[in-house]
mmCIF file of C-alpha atoms in Angstrom:
data_model
loop_
_atom_site.group_PDB
_atom_site.id
_atom_site.type_symbol
_atom_site.label_atom_id
_atom_site.label_comp_id
_atom_site.label_asym_id
_atom_site.label_seq_id
_atom_site.Cartn_x
_atom_site.Cartn_y
_atom_site.Cartn_z
ATOM 1 C CA MET A 30 -73.549 -95.824 1.879
ATOM 2 C CA SER A 31 -73.505 -92.268 0.469
ATOM 3 C CA GLU A 32 -70.537 -89.990 0.732
ATOM 4 C CA ASN A 33 -72.606 -87.808 2.979
ATOM 5 C CA ALA A 34 -73.429 -90.797 5.140
ATOM 6 C CA THR A 35 -69.628 -91.780 5.448
ATOM 7 C CA SER A 36 -68.587 -88.120 6.331
ATOM 8 C CA ARG A 37 -71.187 -88.024 9.088
ATOM 9 C CA ALA A 38 -70.160 -91.452 10.306
ATOM 10 C CA GLU A 39 -66.600 -89.968 10.815
ATOM 11 C CA LEU A 40 -68.060 -86.972 12.501
ATOM 12 C CA LEU A 41 -70.175 -88.947 14.757
ATOM 13 C CA ALA A 42 -67.608 -91.553 15.647
ATOM 14 C CA PRO A 43 -66.717 -90.220 19.152
ATOM 15 C CA ALA A 44 -70.390 -90.352 20.060
ATOM 16 C CA LYS A 45 -70.671 -93.900 18.814
ATOM 17 C CA ALA A 46 -73.382 -92.990 16.415
ATOM 18 C CA MET A 47 -73.928 -93.263 12.512
ATOM 19 C CA ILE A 48 -76.264 -91.757 10.257
ATOM 20 C CA VAL A 49 -77.041 -93.761 7.088
ATOM 21 C CA GLU A 50 -78.750 -92.071 4.046
ATOM 22 C CA ALA A 51 -80.251 -93.227 0.764
ATOM 23 C CA PRO A 52 -78.630 -91.602 -2.305
ATOM 24 C CA ASN A 53 -80.268 -88.900 -4.330
ATOM 25 C CA TRP A 54 -82.238 -87.321 -1.426
ATOM 26 C CA LEU A 55 -84.711 -90.525 -1.197
ATOM 27 C CA PRO A 56 -86.477 -92.011 1.857
ATOM 28 C CA ILE A 57 -84.261 -94.724 3.456
ATOM 29 C CA ARG A 58 -87.013 -97.038 3.743
ATOM 30 C CA THR A 59 -90.535 -97.289 1.876
ATOM 31 C CA PHE A 60 -92.688 -99.451 4.382
ATOM 32 C CA VAL A 61 -95.759 -98.956 1.992
ATOM 33 C CA GLU A 62 -94.661 -102.072 0.138
ATOM 34 C CA PHE A 63 -95.154 -104.416 3.021
ATOM 35 C CA ALA A 64 -98.181 -105.549 4.925
ATOM 36 C CA HIS A 65 -99.395 -103.229 7.758
ATOM 37 C CA SER A 66 -102.148 -103.427 10.216
ATOM 38 C CA LYS A 67 -102.452 -99.634 10.002
ATOM 39 C CA ALA A 68 -102.918 -97.101 7.332
ATOM 40 C CA VAL A 69 -99.911 -96.232 5.254
ATOM 41 C CA GLY A 70 -99.528 -94.644 1.795
ATOM 42 C CA ARG A 71 -97.589 -92.122 -0.312
ATOM 43 C CA TRP A 72 -98.280 -88.472 -0.675
ATOM 44 C CA THR A 73 -96.965 -86.707 -3.844
ATOM 45 C CA SER A 74 -95.214 -83.261 -3.174
ATOM 46 C CA ARG A 75 -95.139 -80.514 -5.853
ATOM 47 C CA LYS A 76 -92.569 -78.649 -3.837
ATOM 48 C CA VAL A 77 -90.110 -81.519 -3.623
ATOM 49 C CA ARG A 78 -91.309 -83.369 -6.831
ATOM 50 C CA ARG A 79 -91.462 -86.819 -5.418
ATOM 51 C CA ALA A 80 -93.860 -89.153 -3.556
ATOM 52 C CA LEU A 81 -93.307 -89.506 0.203
ATOM 53 C CA PRO A 82 -94.266 -92.516 2.265
ATOM 54 C CA TRP A 83 -96.467 -92.023 5.220
ATOM 55 C CA GLU A 84 -97.447 -94.307 8.051
ATOM 56 C CA SER A 85 -99.930 -92.248 9.921
ATOM 57 C CA TYR A 86 -102.549 -89.588 9.160
ATOM 58 C CA ALA A 87 -100.579 -87.277 11.234
ATOM 59 C CA GLU A 88 -97.543 -87.627 8.912
ATOM 60 C CA ARG A 89 -99.466 -87.018 5.975
ATOM 61 C CA ALA A 90 -101.134 -83.950 7.502
ATOM 62 C CA PHE A 91 -97.678 -82.519 8.237
ATOM 63 C CA PHE A 92 -96.595 -83.139 4.654
ATOM 64 C CA ARG A 93 -99.440 -80.675 3.651
ATOM 65 C CA CYS A 94 -98.280 -78.171 6.203
ATOM 66 C CA CYS A 95 -94.699 -78.335 4.972
ATOM 67 C CA GLU A 96 -95.892 -77.849 1.346
ATOM 68 C CA VAL A 97 -97.611 -74.612 2.132
ATOM 69 C CA ASP A 98 -95.007 -73.310 4.601
ATOM 70 C CA PRO A 99 -93.049 -70.528 2.604
ATOM 71 C CA ALA A 100 -90.160 -71.058 5.025
ATOM 72 C CA VAL A 101 -89.777 -74.623 3.975
ATOM 73 C CA THR A 102 -87.603 -75.235 0.958
ATOM 74 C CA SER A 103 -87.771 -78.928 0.960
ATOM 75 C CA PHE A 104 -88.657 -81.915 3.163
ATOM 76 C CA LEU A 105 -88.105 -85.641 3.095
ATOM 77 C CA ALA A 106 -89.898 -88.605 4.782
ATOM 78 C CA GLN A 107 -87.837 -91.349 6.567
ATOM 79 C CA PRO A 108 -84.653 -89.315 5.830
ATOM 80 C CA HIS A 109 -82.079 -91.671 7.416
ATOM 81 C CA ARG A 110 -81.340 -94.410 9.822
ATOM 82 C CA LEU A 111 -79.578 -93.452 12.838
ATOM 83 C CA GLU A 112 -77.491 -96.145 14.675
ATOM 84 C CA LEU A 113 -76.745 -95.524 18.362
ATOM 85 C CA ASN A 114 -74.268 -97.611 20.019
ATOM 86 C CA VAL A 115 -75.033 -97.541 23.837
ATOM 87 C CA GLY A 116 -72.889 -100.512 25.111
ATOM 88 C CA ARG A 117 -75.516 -103.153 24.466
ATOM 89 C CA SER A 118 -75.044 -106.161 22.109
ATOM 90 C CA LYS A 119 -76.905 -104.330 19.365
ATOM 91 C CA PRO A 120 -77.244 -100.647 18.486
ATOM 92 C CA LEU A 121 -80.523 -98.668 19.056
ATOM 93 C CA ILE A 122 -81.978 -98.142 15.601
ATOM 94 C CA TYR A 123 -83.974 -94.884 14.966
ATOM 95 C CA PHE A 124 -85.853 -93.811 11.928
ATOM 96 C CA PRO A 125 -87.054 -90.148 12.168
ATOM 97 C CA ASP A 126 -90.335 -89.313 10.512
ATOM 98 C CA VAL A 127 -89.184 -86.034 8.395
ATOM 99 C CA ARG A 128 -86.356 -83.945 7.768
ATOM 100 C CA VAL A 129 -87.141 -80.320 7.034
ATOM 101 C CA GLN A 130 -84.833 -77.715 5.145
ATOM 102 C CA TYR A 131 -85.661 -74.102 5.898
ATOM 103 C CA ALA A 132 -84.875 -71.077 3.843
ATOM 104 C CA ASP A 133 -82.712 -69.780 6.627
ATOM 105 C CA GLY A 134 -80.368 -72.698 6.399
ATOM 106 C CA THR A 135 -81.895 -74.594 9.454
ATOM 107 C CA THR A 136 -82.183 -78.378 9.357
ATOM 108 C CA GLU A 137 -84.835 -79.814 11.573
ATOM 109 C CA ILE A 138 -85.540 -83.540 12.249
ATOM 110 C CA VAL A 139 -89.230 -84.170 13.222
ATOM 111 C CA GLU A 140 -90.696 -86.967 15.006
ATOM 112 C CA ILE A 141 -94.556 -86.874 14.796
ATOM 113 C CA LYS A 142 -96.904 -88.434 17.259
ATOM 114 C CA ARG A 143 -100.728 -88.252 17.556
ATOM 115 C CA SER A 144 -100.744 -87.662 21.179
ATOM 116 C CA GLU A 145 -98.429 -87.542 24.318
ATOM 117 C CA GLU A 146 -99.405 -91.006 25.214
ATOM 118 C CA GLU A 147 -97.404 -92.281 22.372
ATOM 119 C CA LEU A 148 -94.269 -91.085 24.249
ATOM 120 C CA ALA A 149 -94.867 -93.008 27.412
ATOM 121 C CA ASP A 150 -92.385 -95.951 26.637
ATOM 122 C CA PRO A 151 -89.215 -95.504 28.522
ATOM 123 C CA ASP A 152 -87.093 -97.330 26.207
ATOM 124 C CA TYR A 153 -88.548 -95.114 23.203
ATOM 125 C CA GLY A 154 -87.751 -92.149 25.383
ATOM 126 C CA GLU A 155 -84.024 -93.126 25.656
ATOM 127 C CA LYS A 156 -83.889 -93.553 22.002
ATOM 128 C CA LEU A 157 -85.290 -90.112 21.312
ATOM 129 C CA ALA A 158 -82.897 -88.559 23.889
ATOM 130 C CA GLY A 159 -79.939 -90.176 22.154
ATOM 131 C CA ALA A 160 -81.095 -89.056 18.768
ATOM 132 C CA ALA A 161 -81.535 -85.521 20.025
ATOM 133 C CA SER A 162 -77.941 -85.420 21.345
ATOM 134 C CA VAL A 163 -76.608 -86.648 18.064
ATOM 135 C CA TYR A 164 -78.470 -83.952 15.997
ATOM 136 C CA LYS A 165 -77.510 -81.266 18.341
ATOM 137 C CA ALA A 166 -73.774 -82.082 17.900
ATOM 138 C CA LEU A 167 -74.470 -81.734 14.187
ATOM 139 C CA GLY A 168 -76.038 -78.463 14.541
ATOM 140 C CA TRP A 169 -79.547 -79.761 13.689
ATOM 141 C CA GLU A 170 -82.692 -79.038 15.491
ATOM 142 C CA PHE A 171 -84.957 -81.782 16.774
ATOM 143 C CA ARG A 172 -88.588 -81.518 17.418
ATOM 144 C CA ILE A 173 -91.318 -83.907 18.592
ATOM 145 C CA ILE A 174 -94.658 -82.724 17.335
ATOM 146 C CA ILE A 175 -97.909 -83.680 18.903
ATOM 147 C CA ALA A 176 -100.279 -83.704 16.072
ATOM 148 C CA GLU A 177 -103.419 -82.858 18.045
ATOM 149 C CA GLU A 178 -101.568 -79.628 19.387
ATOM 150 C CA GLU A 179 -99.556 -78.363 16.448
ATOM 151 C CA ILE A 180 -100.984 -80.055 13.131
ATOM 152 C CA ASP A 181 -104.547 -80.669 13.569
ATOM 153 C CA VAL A 182 -105.289 -77.006 14.480
ATOM 154 C CA ASP A 183 -107.377 -74.352 12.659
ATOM 155 C CA PRO A 184 -106.756 -72.568 10.536
ATOM 156 C CA LEU A 185 -103.341 -74.077 9.857
ATOM 157 C CA TYR A 186 -104.479 -77.556 8.697
ATOM 158 C CA SER A 187 -107.617 -76.422 7.068
ATOM 159 C CA ASN A 188 -105.571 -73.848 4.923
ATOM 160 C CA ALA A 189 -102.954 -76.476 4.212
ATOM 161 C CA LYS A 190 -105.523 -79.150 3.002
ATOM 162 C CA ARG A 191 -107.258 -76.681 0.940
ATOM 163 C CA ILE A 192 -104.266 -75.100 -0.840
ATOM 164 C CA CYS A 193 -102.770 -78.630 -1.384
ATOM 165 C CA ALA A 194 -105.870 -79.857 -3.183
ATOM 166 C CA ASP A 195 -104.812 -77.636 -6.066
ATOM 167 C CA ARG A 196 -101.038 -78.215 -5.750
ATOM 168 C CA HIS A 197 -100.743 -79.927 -9.193
ATOM 169 C CA SER A 198 -102.826 -77.275 -11.148
ATOM 170 C CA LEU A 199 -101.017 -76.215 -14.375
ATOM 171 C CA ILE A 200 -99.063 -72.934 -13.768
ATOM 172 C CA LEU A 201 -99.658 -70.789 -16.677
ATOM 173 C CA ARG A 202 -96.565 -68.484 -17.644
ATOM 174 C CA PRO A 203 -98.824 -65.245 -17.985
ATOM 175 C CA ALA A 204 -99.921 -65.728 -14.418
ATOM 176 C CA VAL A 205 -96.201 -66.016 -13.006
ATOM 177 C CA VAL A 206 -95.235 -62.983 -15.057
ATOM 178 C CA ALA A 207 -98.299 -60.947 -13.926
ATOM 179 C CA ILE A 208 -97.674 -61.774 -10.231
ATOM 180 C CA GLU A 209 -94.066 -60.899 -10.485
ATOM 181 C CA GLU A 210 -94.832 -57.626 -12.128
ATOM 182 C CA ALA A 211 -97.297 -56.737 -9.212
ATOM 183 C CA PHE A 212 -94.503 -57.535 -6.760
ATOM 184 C CA HIS A 213 -92.378 -54.959 -8.467
ATOM 185 C CA ALA A 214 -94.870 -52.424 -7.603
ATOM 186 C CA GLU A 215 -95.896 -53.577 -4.172
ATOM 187 C CA THR A 216 -94.287 -55.661 -1.616
ATOM 188 C CA GLN A 217 -97.570 -57.463 -0.908
ATOM 189 C CA ILE A 218 -100.870 -57.924 -2.624
ATOM 190 C CA ALA A 219 -104.353 -58.782 -1.210
ATOM 191 C CA LEU A 220 -105.313 -62.500 -1.832
ATOM 192 C CA GLY A 221 -108.477 -61.462 -3.673
ATOM 193 C CA GLU A 222 -106.572 -59.028 -5.989
ATOM 194 C CA ALA A 223 -103.791 -61.591 -6.492
ATOM 195 C CA GLU A 224 -106.609 -63.950 -7.823
ATOM 196 C CA GLU A 225 -107.941 -61.346 -10.106
ATOM 197 C CA ILE A 226 -104.485 -60.493 -11.475
ATOM 198 C CA VAL A 227 -103.918 -64.148 -12.321
ATOM 199 C CA ALA A 228 -107.365 -64.411 -13.982
ATOM 200 C CA ARG A 229 -106.927 -61.354 -16.049
ATOM 201 C CA ALA A 230 -103.484 -62.220 -17.353
ATOM 202 C CA ALA A 231 -104.262 -65.825 -18.194
ATOM 203 C CA GLY A 232 -107.660 -65.131 -19.499
ATOM 204 C CA ILE A 233 -109.303 -67.890 -17.251
ATOM 205 C CA PRO A 234 -112.178 -68.002 -14.930
ATOM 206 C CA LEU A 235 -111.658 -66.854 -11.330
ATOM 207 C CA ASP A 236 -111.861 -70.344 -9.887
ATOM 208 C CA HIS A 237 -109.217 -71.481 -12.227
ATOM 209 C CA ALA A 238 -107.147 -68.543 -11.109
ATOM 210 C CA VAL A 239 -107.514 -69.586 -7.452
ATOM 211 C CA ALA A 240 -106.227 -72.978 -8.193
ATOM 212 C CA ILE A 241 -103.217 -71.655 -10.074
ATOM 213 C CA LEU A 242 -102.358 -69.194 -7.171
ATOM 214 C CA ARG A 243 -102.425 -72.027 -4.661
ATOM 215 C CA ALA A 244 -100.115 -74.159 -6.944
ATOM 216 C CA MET A 245 -97.896 -71.193 -6.960
ATOM 217 C CA VAL A 246 -97.854 -71.277 -3.051
ATOM 218 C CA CYS A 247 -96.710 -74.999 -3.305
ATOM 219 C CA THR A 248 -93.916 -74.182 -5.562
ATOM 220 C CA ARG A 249 -92.737 -71.116 -3.505
ATOM 221 C CA ARG A 250 -93.512 -68.564 -6.220
ATOM 222 C CA VAL A 251 -95.805 -66.704 -3.874
ATOM 223 C CA ALA A 252 -96.301 -66.971 0.004
ATOM 224 C CA ILE A 253 -99.497 -66.927 2.034
ATOM 225 C CA GLU A 254 -99.468 -67.043 5.872
ATOM 226 C CA PRO A 255 -100.825 -70.514 6.526
ATOM 227 C CA THR A 256 -101.472 -70.023 10.340
ATOM 228 C CA LYS A 257 -104.004 -67.256 9.697
ATOM 229 C CA ARG A 258 -107.427 -67.435 8.227
ATOM 230 C CA LEU A 259 -107.530 -66.798 4.581
ATOM 231 C CA ARG A 260 -109.736 -63.780 3.284
ATOM 232 C CA ARG A 261 -109.736 -61.646 0.354
ATOM 233 C CA ASP A 262 -107.499 -59.188 2.112
ATOM 234 C CA SER A 263 -104.980 -61.738 3.377
ATOM 235 C CA PRO A 264 -101.544 -60.700 2.153
ATOM 236 C CA VAL A 265 -99.787 -62.445 -0.610
ATOM 237 C CA THR A 266 -95.921 -61.881 -0.449
ATOM 238 C CA LYS A 267 -92.699 -63.285 -1.997
ATOM 239 C CA PRO A 268 -91.573 -66.459 -0.181
ATOM 240 C CA GLU A 269 -88.272 -64.808 1.145
ATOM 241 C CA GLN A 270 -90.480 -62.347 3.160
ATOM 242 C CA ALA A 271 -91.551 -65.306 5.562
ATOM 243 C CA THR A 272 -89.921 -64.432 8.864
ATOM 244 C CA ALA A 273 -90.426 -67.765 10.503
ATOM 245 C CA PRO A 274 -91.762 -71.252 9.740
ATOM 246 C CA ALA A 275 -95.221 -72.237 10.698
ATOM 247 C CA GLY A 276 -95.008 -74.040 14.007
ATOM 248 C CA ARG A 277 -91.544 -72.714 14.836
ATOM 249 C CA GLY A 278 -92.183 -69.551 16.937
ATOM 250 C CA ARG A 279 -94.942 -67.989 14.851
ATOM 251 C CA ALA A 280 -97.703 -66.391 16.755
#
């Protein structure tokens, strides 16, 4: 058990709960190695520089949303195992889907479901309620996301999917310098103008510049509001100017 897990176990002892984490910010389980009757896989994040396991398309879609959200600094799939002792012979075991770290210091634990129907099981509801109380004691937020209401919505997901398609594009140093210089003059730049700045600075075609700018979004060098339709006049800003994470209180 990691030192973090040990300290949290001591903290949660009065509540008869324990959090167990893998070392080095790794998923606690990687179920993709085992046989499954449903779709599973790994999705490689440029932002957190690792492959993340997913066991539903909704989880993979959420990864994309985190990748492009300027308020998200890091995120981890299958972040820990929560053991809840509720007076039974065996503890309740809960594996949350994602842990999200935000630029404002907030830690959020996220459970992702395709629809409300997946929450109908009363035993599962008891487990989620217990988990919520533990996270609250730690000062963490806990959120249940219904994918069809909060992830699979336009323009958020279409933007995230389009931007993430170019997340591994090579980011050229002249492009980074040119955008930084532009931010010294203006607090925000129109998207179309930013693409042209990158193209001129790097001496590349505009479509290549578009891909580089999208990769810069995924690495938090620039920020684009993912919940609004992208147009040539959409504002491009520094990530620290993002006021709230997508899905947590944004209009």
